[in-house]
Amino acid sequence: MSIGGFIHDEIPSEEVDRIEAAYGPLAEAVRELVDATIRTTVPPEEADLALAEIEAVVKRLRAQQLPGPAGVRFNSEGRAWNWGNAVVGLRNAIAPPLDIVHVESGLAHASVTLGAAYEGPPGLVHGGVTALLLDHLMGETAAASFTRITFTGTLTMVYRRGTPLGPLRLDARIDREEGRKVWVVASIGDEEGPTVEAEGVFIIPRWAT
Amino acid sequence: MSIGGFIHDEIPSEEVDRIEAAYGPLAEAVRELVDATIRTTVPPEEADLALAEIEAVVKRLRAQQLPGPAGVRFNSEGRAWNWGNAVVGLRNAIAPPLDIVHVESGLAHASVTLGAAYEGPPGLVHGGVTALLLDHLMGETAAASFTRITFTGTLTMVYRRGTPLGPLRLDARIDREEGRKVWVVASIGDEEGPTVEAEGVFIIPRWAT
């Protein structure tokens, strides 16, 4: 059963915990592998060996798998999980993952440390990666502690200076609301202050009001 | 030696080719692993086994590695490589990677197929991922066939509708220029047309003019 694309998946919460306890660490190991694949300087022959081993692991994992993307799922106990999300997905090695703290409805922040896999200009975070993380944080903030559904309408980023790789902080808050429109302001930066500032207009769909 | 963060790395082009021929396929296998880690439904015990094997591979690759991110490198033969880039990096499993065609100076397009690892809303590309890809394509377009250096000043995205996972097309062109400012317009979409439209202002740094 699917409601607005969200999938009712009747896995008991206890089993969800067990899966997360196994696949969370696996995704973490894959994140390390992504980093090592970029930074290693061992001879190409070692890459060939690694390739064969990785392909064997992939084959075993693919022996039984979902036909498509993971989607967002929930069970009757009120538990929800979005393991595949590109920013916060526990099982997605592309996601840093971002650990978001919702201080109150419409106010959130996150801390993250970005390594070699998120590079754009030399030594700096890819400008598009800052947009990726900000978009997600702002969307969750607009959703006011998950009490409503919102979609991104427009998003504007102002790049103040380069964002260094390493530990970063993100902040977002609802600035104002008018009818079905929610304005969110946000920033990402290092200990010296914001490097990128963003404003977004998020829309509450008519069918959800 | 480093010029503006770009690293002079005197590896002969032939050796660069040999490294790319080994590490390109490894990164491709890691992309498959990222996807399989999200979509597999094999029992958690299999994840534990996979974890141990991945950790062993990581350890071997890390036996010898760069102290930090890959950066952008070039040799005296005029060859340049940015293997770690988050969008186009050949050795970065986070990068789809985007294969950009520069039709002429200031006009570019790209085709890409996005799978489970790029999901945001159920079945759709994460809105931030569309921003990530557009930012990169627009930056390369502003750089006018790599004849100059530009930095992102501001970036505005207008989300028309959800972007489905699967095959996508991106387009970008320079709209106008004024002094050190370059305006680029771009879009990403499927066969039915654009899903996200973007405008960016890119800045040519004073020291580069």
XYZ file of N, CA and C in Angstrom, chain A residues 4-6 15 18-19 21-23 25-27 29-51 53-58 60-72 82-87 91-95 115-124 126-129 131-133 135-136 151-160 165, chain B residues 4-6 15 18-19 21-23 25-27 29-51 53-58 60-72 82-87 91-95 115-124 126-129 131-133 135-136 151-160 165:
570
model
N 0.522 8.666 -1.144
C 1.321 9.799 -1.650
C 2.765 9.402 -1.869
N 2.996 8.153 -2.285
C 4.358 7.699 -2.550
C 5.010 7.082 -1.319
N 4.434 7.254 -0.142
C 4.987 6.659 1.072
C 4.469 5.231 1.182
N 12.397 -5.444 14.172
C 13.132 -5.934 13.007
C 13.794 -4.749 12.281
N 16.928 -4.114 14.012
C 17.933 -5.140 13.725
C 18.581 -4.881 12.357
N 17.765 -4.491 11.390
C 18.291 -4.186 10.050
C 19.197 -2.955 10.127
N 20.882 -1.877 12.662
C 22.112 -2.193 13.399
C 23.133 -2.900 12.514
N 22.659 -3.598 11.463
C 23.579 -4.297 10.563
C 23.956 -3.433 9.365
N 22.961 -2.756 8.781
C 23.220 -2.015 7.544
C 23.776 -0.604 7.774
N 26.262 0.194 9.964
C 27.721 0.012 9.925
C 28.240 -0.363 8.529
N 27.455 -1.137 7.756
C 27.898 -1.479 6.397
C 28.012 -0.205 5.554
N 26.991 0.651 5.627
C 27.037 1.908 4.859
C 28.228 2.756 5.314
N 31.067 1.641 6.416
C 32.262 1.036 5.806
C 32.353 1.402 4.327
N 31.208 1.472 3.650
C 31.204 1.855 2.235
C 31.627 3.312 2.087
N 31.226 4.169 3.041
C 31.706 5.572 3.020
C 33.233 5.617 3.099
N 33.807 4.779 3.952
C 35.273 4.712 4.063
C 35.878 4.234 2.741
N 35.190 3.278 2.107
C 35.679 2.745 0.828
C 35.648 3.818 -0.267
N 34.584 4.619 -0.268
C 34.484 5.728 -1.241
C 35.685 6.650 -1.059
N 35.986 7.007 0.179
C 37.109 7.902 0.485
C 38.443 7.263 0.075
N 38.612 5.971 0.400
C 39.866 5.274 0.088
C 40.063 5.122 -1.422
N 38.973 4.921 -2.165
C 39.060 4.778 -3.624
C 39.584 6.068 -4.267
N 39.257 7.189 -3.650
C 39.748 8.485 -4.151
C 41.201 8.708 -3.756
N 41.538 8.409 -2.490
C 42.821 8.857 -1.941
C 43.963 7.852 -2.011
N 43.652 6.590 -2.297
C 44.732 5.604 -2.270
C 45.779 5.859 -3.360
N 47.041 5.518 -3.037
C 48.122 5.621 -4.023
C 48.811 4.256 -4.188
N 48.113 3.185 -3.779
C 48.689 1.847 -3.979
C 48.681 1.546 -5.481
N 49.557 0.630 -5.953
C 49.655 0.346 -7.385
C 48.330 -0.130 -7.987
N 48.108 0.173 -9.270
C 46.860 -0.198 -9.962
C 46.504 -1.678 -9.816
N 47.499 -2.555 -9.642
C 47.213 -3.993 -9.495
C 46.336 -4.237 -8.260
N 46.565 -3.455 -7.207
C 45.762 -3.585 -5.984
C 44.307 -3.197 -6.272
N 44.126 -2.214 -7.151
C 42.769 -1.780 -7.511
C 42.036 -2.921 -8.205
N 42.757 -3.677 -9.050
C 42.138 -4.809 -9.748
C 41.667 -5.868 -8.755
N 42.510 -6.156 -7.735
C 42.132 -7.126 -6.708
C 40.906 -6.646 -5.942
N 40.935 -5.367 -5.543
C 39.817 -4.789 -4.788
C 38.538 -4.874 -5.615
N 38.667 -4.566 -6.903
C 37.513 -4.612 -7.814
C 36.827 -5.977 -7.782
N 36.902 -8.262 -5.485
C 36.258 -8.533 -4.191
C 34.965 -7.741 -4.014
N 35.005 -6.474 -4.435
C 33.801 -5.641 -4.321
C 32.677 -6.224 -5.195
N 33.041 -6.643 -6.408
C 32.015 -7.208 -7.302
C 31.381 -8.460 -6.700
N 32.187 -9.257 -5.993
C 31.642 -10.468 -5.361
C 30.663 -10.095 -4.241
N 31.007 -9.078 -3.455
C 30.106 -8.626 -2.375
C 28.805 -8.110 -2.975
N 28.916 -7.291 -4.039
C 27.724 -6.732 -4.690
C 26.810 -7.861 -5.172
N 26.474 -10.879 -4.008
C 25.779 -11.516 -2.873
C 24.654 -10.626 -2.344
N 24.923 -9.318 -2.255
C 23.890 -8.407 -1.749
C 22.712 -8.321 -2.720
N 23.016 -8.390 -4.018
C 21.958 -8.265 -5.021
C 21.162 -9.568 -5.210
N 21.530 -10.650 -4.512
C 20.828 -11.927 -4.638
C 19.339 -11.742 -4.327
N 19.037 -10.750 -3.512
C 17.659 -10.472 -3.094
C 17.594 -8.975 -2.828
N 16.816 -8.247 -3.616
C 16.792 -6.788 -3.422
C 15.484 -6.167 -3.875
N 15.246 -4.930 -3.458
C 14.071 -4.185 -3.889
C 14.152 -3.977 -5.398
N 13.012 -3.969 -6.091
C 13.045 -3.773 -7.546
C 13.438 -2.352 -7.953
N 13.272 -1.394 -7.051
C 13.583 -0.001 -7.369
C 14.205 0.702 -6.186
N 14.065 2.027 -6.124
C 14.639 2.782 -4.997
C 13.952 2.427 -3.683
N 14.579 2.822 -2.561
C 14.090 2.427 -1.237
C 12.788 3.116 -0.844
N 12.600 4.368 -1.311
C 11.397 5.106 -0.939
C 11.365 5.462 0.536
N 10.238 5.979 0.968
C 10.046 6.291 2.385
C 8.979 5.337 2.892
N 13.682 6.244 6.016
C 14.018 6.602 4.632
C 15.507 6.330 4.430
N 15.851 5.053 4.434
C 17.239 4.590 4.390
C 18.007 5.046 3.156
N 17.296 5.315 2.064
C 18.000 5.625 0.823
C 18.200 7.108 0.566
N 17.691 7.969 1.444
C 17.771 9.412 1.183
C 19.211 9.894 0.947
N 19.381 10.718 -0.089
C 20.711 11.175 -0.512
C 21.423 12.055 0.513
N 20.705 12.568 1.503
C 21.347 13.439 2.511
C 21.339 12.826 3.912
N 21.383 4.035 5.197
C 21.983 2.996 4.352
C 22.524 3.553 3.038
N 22.582 4.862 2.910
C 23.082 5.481 1.669
C 24.480 6.059 1.906
N 25.501 5.430 1.306
C 26.886 5.853 1.532
C 27.203 7.199 0.888
N 26.311 7.691 0.032
C 26.481 9.026 -0.551
C 26.143 10.093 0.490
N 25.186 9.793 1.354
C 24.772 10.719 2.414
C 25.863 10.775 3.475
N 34.625 15.130 3.992
C 35.959 14.737 3.559
C 36.130 14.808 2.049
N 37.138 14.064 1.563
C 37.576 14.107 0.163
C 36.461 13.885 -0.858
N 35.433 13.121 -0.498
C 34.384 12.784 -1.470
C 33.472 13.961 -1.798
N 33.569 15.035 -1.010
C 32.674 16.177 -1.213
C 33.397 17.378 -1.800
N 34.583 17.136 -2.355
C 35.423 18.227 -2.868
C 34.950 18.775 -4.214
N 35.115 20.090 -4.376
C 34.891 20.743 -5.666
C 36.196 21.433 -6.026
N 36.300 22.763 -5.782
C 37.590 23.423 -5.964
C 38.602 22.810 -4.991
N 39.890 22.869 -5.322
C 40.903 22.222 -4.477
C 40.771 22.573 -2.989
N 40.597 21.548 -2.152
C 40.533 21.742 -0.703
C 39.205 22.273 -0.188
N 38.296 22.585 -1.098
C 37.014 23.182 -0.695
C 35.841 22.246 -0.981
N 32.472 21.190 -2.602
C 31.807 21.520 -3.872
C 30.624 22.441 -3.560
N 30.524 23.549 -4.300
C 29.428 24.497 -4.068
C 28.064 23.824 -4.160
N 27.940 22.854 -5.046
C 26.684 22.140 -5.196
C 26.372 21.245 -4.010
N 27.400 20.775 -3.316
C 27.180 19.957 -2.116
C 26.600 20.829 -1.000
N 24.701 23.307 -1.502
C 23.298 23.483 -1.907
C 22.477 22.245 -1.562
N 23.057 21.066 -1.789
C 22.380 19.796 -1.486
C 22.008 19.706 -0.004
N 22.988 19.983 0.868
C 22.744 19.875 2.307
C 21.766 20.948 2.784
N 19.440 22.533 1.030
C 18.096 22.220 0.519
C 17.388 21.241 1.451
N 18.117 20.195 1.864
C 17.487 19.188 2.722
C 17.120 19.741 4.104
N 6.944 21.179 -0.391
C 7.826 20.957 -1.538
C 8.635 22.218 -1.776
N 9.870 22.047 -2.273
C 10.693 23.214 -2.576
C 10.081 23.952 -3.762
N 9.879 25.270 -3.620
C 9.394 26.084 -4.733
C 10.583 26.746 -5.413
N 11.255 27.644 -4.680
C 12.491 28.245 -5.192
C 13.541 28.209 -4.095
N 14.791 28.257 -4.536
C 15.912 28.190 -3.607
C 16.988 29.127 -4.144
N 17.466 30.044 -3.302
C 18.522 30.963 -3.724
C 19.699 30.864 -2.767
N 20.881 30.663 -3.321
C 22.109 30.556 -2.524
C 22.993 31.751 -2.832
N 23.578 32.338 -1.804
C 24.575 33.396 -1.997
C 25.885 32.874 -1.432
N 26.890 32.760 -2.307
C 28.183 32.215 -1.907
C 29.084 33.360 -1.434
N 29.379 33.400 -0.125
C 30.196 34.465 0.450
C 31.685 34.213 0.258
N 36.762 22.000 3.451
C 36.455 20.637 3.873
C 36.770 20.544 5.360
N 47.310 28.496 -7.061
C 45.889 28.741 -6.769
C 45.184 27.498 -6.305
N 45.900 26.637 -5.579
C 45.288 25.407 -5.079
C 45.409 24.252 -6.052
N 45.793 24.519 -7.301
C 45.985 23.451 -8.285
C 47.388 22.890 -8.099
N 51.112 7.146 -17.324
C 50.841 6.581 -16.003
C 49.457 7.045 -15.513
N 47.052 4.771 -17.028
C 47.085 3.452 -16.405
C 46.324 3.461 -15.077
N 46.481 4.540 -14.310
C 45.769 4.665 -13.030
C 44.261 4.784 -13.289
N 42.597 3.662 -15.821
C 42.073 2.392 -16.340
C 41.808 1.392 -15.217
N 42.518 1.533 -14.089
C 42.320 0.627 -12.951
C 41.309 1.197 -11.957
N 41.427 2.499 -11.658
C 40.586 3.074 -10.612
C 39.209 3.524 -11.097
N 37.164 1.708 -13.157
C 36.300 0.546 -12.923
C 36.080 0.251 -11.433
N 37.102 0.511 -10.590
C 36.906 0.282 -9.152
C 35.817 1.217 -8.619
N 35.886 2.500 -9.002
C 34.867 3.463 -8.550
C 33.491 3.034 -9.061
N 32.493 -0.019 -9.569
C 32.055 -1.131 -8.712
C 31.575 -0.603 -7.357
N 32.225 0.431 -6.853
C 31.809 1.008 -5.563
C 30.439 1.684 -5.717
N 30.181 2.301 -6.888
C 28.839 2.869 -7.142
C 27.780 1.769 -7.072
N 28.086 0.607 -7.645
C 27.156 -0.533 -7.585
C 26.952 -0.968 -6.132
N 28.045 -0.944 -5.363
C 27.970 -1.335 -3.951
C 27.105 -0.358 -3.147
N 27.234 0.930 -3.448
C 26.410 1.943 -2.775
C 24.933 1.628 -3.037
N 24.599 1.346 -4.291
C 23.225 1.027 -4.674
C 22.746 -0.258 -3.984
N 23.608 -1.286 -3.988
C 23.230 -2.576 -3.390
C 23.044 -2.459 -1.873
N 23.845 -1.625 -1.229
C 23.738 -1.437 0.225
C 22.385 -0.832 0.601
N 21.852 -0.015 -0.297
C 20.536 0.583 -0.063
C 19.418 -0.422 -0.343
N 19.526 -1.162 -1.461
C 18.393 -1.937 -1.967
C 18.346 -3.399 -1.549
N 19.433 -3.923 -1.003
C 19.428 -5.347 -0.679
C 18.417 -5.681 0.419
N 17.845 -6.902 0.308
C 16.946 -7.384 1.353
C 17.451 -8.714 1.903
N 18.747 -9.015 1.687
C 19.302 -10.247 2.258
C 19.365 -10.084 3.785
N 19.383 -11.198 4.537
C 19.364 -11.110 5.998
C 20.560 -10.317 6.553
N 20.359 -9.657 7.702
C 21.401 -8.839 8.320
C 22.736 -9.569 8.492
N 22.710 -10.902 8.629
C 23.954 -11.657 8.803
C 24.866 -11.466 7.582
N 24.245 -11.382 6.391
C 25.010 -11.160 5.161
C 25.690 -9.793 5.197
N 25.004 -8.803 5.799
C 25.580 -7.458 5.895
C 26.836 -7.501 6.760
N 26.802 -8.318 7.823
C 27.968 -8.431 8.707
C 29.168 -9.003 7.948
N 28.899 -10.029 7.122
C 29.968 -10.635 6.318
C 30.537 -9.621 5.330
N 29.631 -8.916 4.650
C 30.048 -7.904 3.671
C 30.895 -6.834 4.363
N 30.452 -6.418 5.550
C 31.171 -5.395 6.319
C 32.629 -5.786 6.535
N 34.487 -7.859 4.871
C 35.257 -7.875 3.611
C 35.571 -6.466 3.122
N 34.602 -5.569 3.240
C 34.817 -4.175 2.802
C 35.906 -3.542 3.665
N 35.840 -3.785 4.964
C 36.848 -3.199 5.857
C 38.256 -3.682 5.505
N 38.361 -4.944 5.096
C 39.669 -5.490 4.707
C 40.192 -4.795 3.444
N 39.300 -4.572 2.477
C 39.693 -3.880 1.237
C 40.141 -2.452 1.568
N 39.358 -1.777 2.408
C 39.695 -0.389 2.782
C 41.079 -0.337 3.415
N 43.635 -2.313 2.977
C 44.688 -2.481 1.958
C 44.859 -1.219 1.119
N 43.728 -0.592 0.748
C 43.827 0.629 -0.064
C 44.457 1.770 0.740
N 44.169 1.817 2.032
C 44.688 2.901 2.870
C 46.158 2.684 3.276
N 46.753 1.548 2.886
C 48.154 1.271 3.241
C 49.063 2.404 2.744
N 48.634 3.064 1.683
C 49.410 4.150 1.074
C 48.388 5.100 0.456
N 48.305 6.320 0.966
C 47.283 7.230 0.436
C 47.676 8.692 0.597
N 46.980 9.573 -0.117
C 47.193 11.007 0.004
C 46.823 11.434 1.420
N 47.529 12.432 1.967
C 47.226 12.878 3.330
C 45.885 13.598 3.432
N 45.384 14.128 2.310
C 44.115 14.865 2.347
C 43.303 14.591 1.102
N 42.438 15.534 0.694
C 41.620 15.343 -0.505
C 42.484 15.300 -1.764
N 41.903 14.841 -2.867
C 42.653 14.637 -4.113
C 43.069 15.935 -4.785
N 42.244 16.989 -4.648
C 42.548 18.251 -5.304
C 42.475 18.149 -6.817
N 42.903 19.200 -7.488
C 42.954 19.210 -8.949
C 44.429 19.257 -9.319
N 40.898 15.685 -12.059
C 40.262 15.987 -10.765
C 39.428 14.788 -10.349
N 40.141 13.713 -10.019
C 39.524 12.426 -9.726
C 38.545 12.451 -8.554
N 38.710 13.398 -7.636
C 37.881 13.385 -6.432
C 36.633 14.238 -6.530
N 36.458 14.969 -7.625
C 35.329 15.903 -7.706
C 33.968 15.226 -7.443
N 33.149 15.881 -6.630
C 31.871 15.308 -6.186
C 30.854 15.107 -7.310
N 31.062 15.736 -8.457
C 30.106 15.593 -9.566
C 30.703 14.873 -10.776
N 37.204 8.870 -9.943
C 37.461 7.956 -8.836
C 36.556 8.223 -7.640
N 35.537 9.071 -7.814
C 34.633 9.391 -6.709
C 33.288 8.691 -6.928
N 32.989 7.694 -6.098
C 31.759 6.899 -6.261
C 30.500 7.691 -5.935
N 30.660 8.859 -5.308
C 29.513 9.729 -5.046
C 29.067 10.416 -6.332
N 30.042 10.714 -7.205
C 29.752 11.369 -8.487
C 29.070 10.366 -9.416
N 20.024 6.685 -10.029
C 19.365 5.564 -9.375
C 19.031 5.838 -7.911
N 18.843 4.746 -7.171
C 18.369 4.789 -5.785
C 19.177 5.681 -4.857
N 20.471 5.849 -5.128
C 21.334 6.621 -4.223
C 21.065 8.126 -4.275
N 20.297 8.569 -5.272
C 20.046 10.007 -5.439
C 18.619 10.391 -5.080
N 17.941 9.498 -4.359
C 16.524 9.714 -4.044
C 16.306 10.724 -2.909
N 15.225 11.499 -3.052
C 14.763 12.380 -1.974
C 13.341 11.960 -1.656
N 12.334 12.692 -2.191
C 10.952 12.223 -2.035
C 10.812 10.862 -2.721
N 9.847 10.021 -2.300
C 9.716 8.679 -2.859
C 9.719 8.651 -4.391
N 10.688 7.931 -4.976
C 10.744 7.765 -6.427
C 11.303 8.951 -7.191
N 11.591 10.027 -6.483
C 12.067 11.249 -7.146
C 13.507 11.567 -6.766
N 16.388 13.708 -5.294
C 16.468 14.700 -4.211
C 16.645 16.080 -4.841
N 15.828 17.049 -4.414
C 15.915 18.403 -4.976
C 17.318 18.981 -4.862
N 18.019 18.642 -3.789
C 19.382 19.129 -3.599
C 20.366 18.511 -4.576
N 20.069 17.296 -5.029
C 20.939 16.647 -6.020
C 20.814 17.362 -7.363
N 20.256 20.469 -7.667
C 21.038 21.702 -7.452
C 22.529 21.419 -7.581
N 22.972 20.293 -7.026
C 24.388 19.890 -7.089
C 24.850 19.753 -8.545
N 24.074 19.020 -9.352
C 24.461 18.785 -10.747
C 24.399 20.075 -11.566
N 24.652 23.191 -10.471
C 25.742 24.087 -10.048
C 27.025 23.739 -10.785
N 27.328 22.460 -10.872
C 28.579 22.062 -11.520
C 28.564 22.362 -13.019
N 33.969 31.736 -10.053
C 33.411 31.217 -8.811
C 31.919 31.506 -8.786
N 31.154 30.609 -8.156
C 29.709 30.840 -8.046
C 29.469 32.030 -7.124
N 28.675 32.991 -7.599
C 28.288 34.137 -6.766
C 26.934 33.858 -6.136
N 25.904 33.771 -6.988
C 24.573 33.392 -6.505
C 23.990 32.349 -7.449
N 23.063 31.577 -6.913
C 22.452 30.498 -7.674
C 20.985 30.442 -7.259
N 20.076 30.496 -8.238
C 18.640 30.420 -7.940
C 18.013 29.276 -8.726
N 17.304 28.426 -8.016
C 16.629 27.279 -8.635
C 15.129 27.484 -8.522
N 14.412 27.185 -9.588
C 12.954 27.192 -9.548
C 12.489 25.768 -9.839
N 11.813 25.171 -8.863
C 11.366 23.784 -8.982
C 9.977 23.759 -9.602
N 9.878 23.261 -10.867
C 8.602 23.220 -11.601
C 7.764 22.019 -11.198
N 13.521 9.698 -10.893
C 14.764 8.932 -11.015
C 14.761 8.286 -12.397
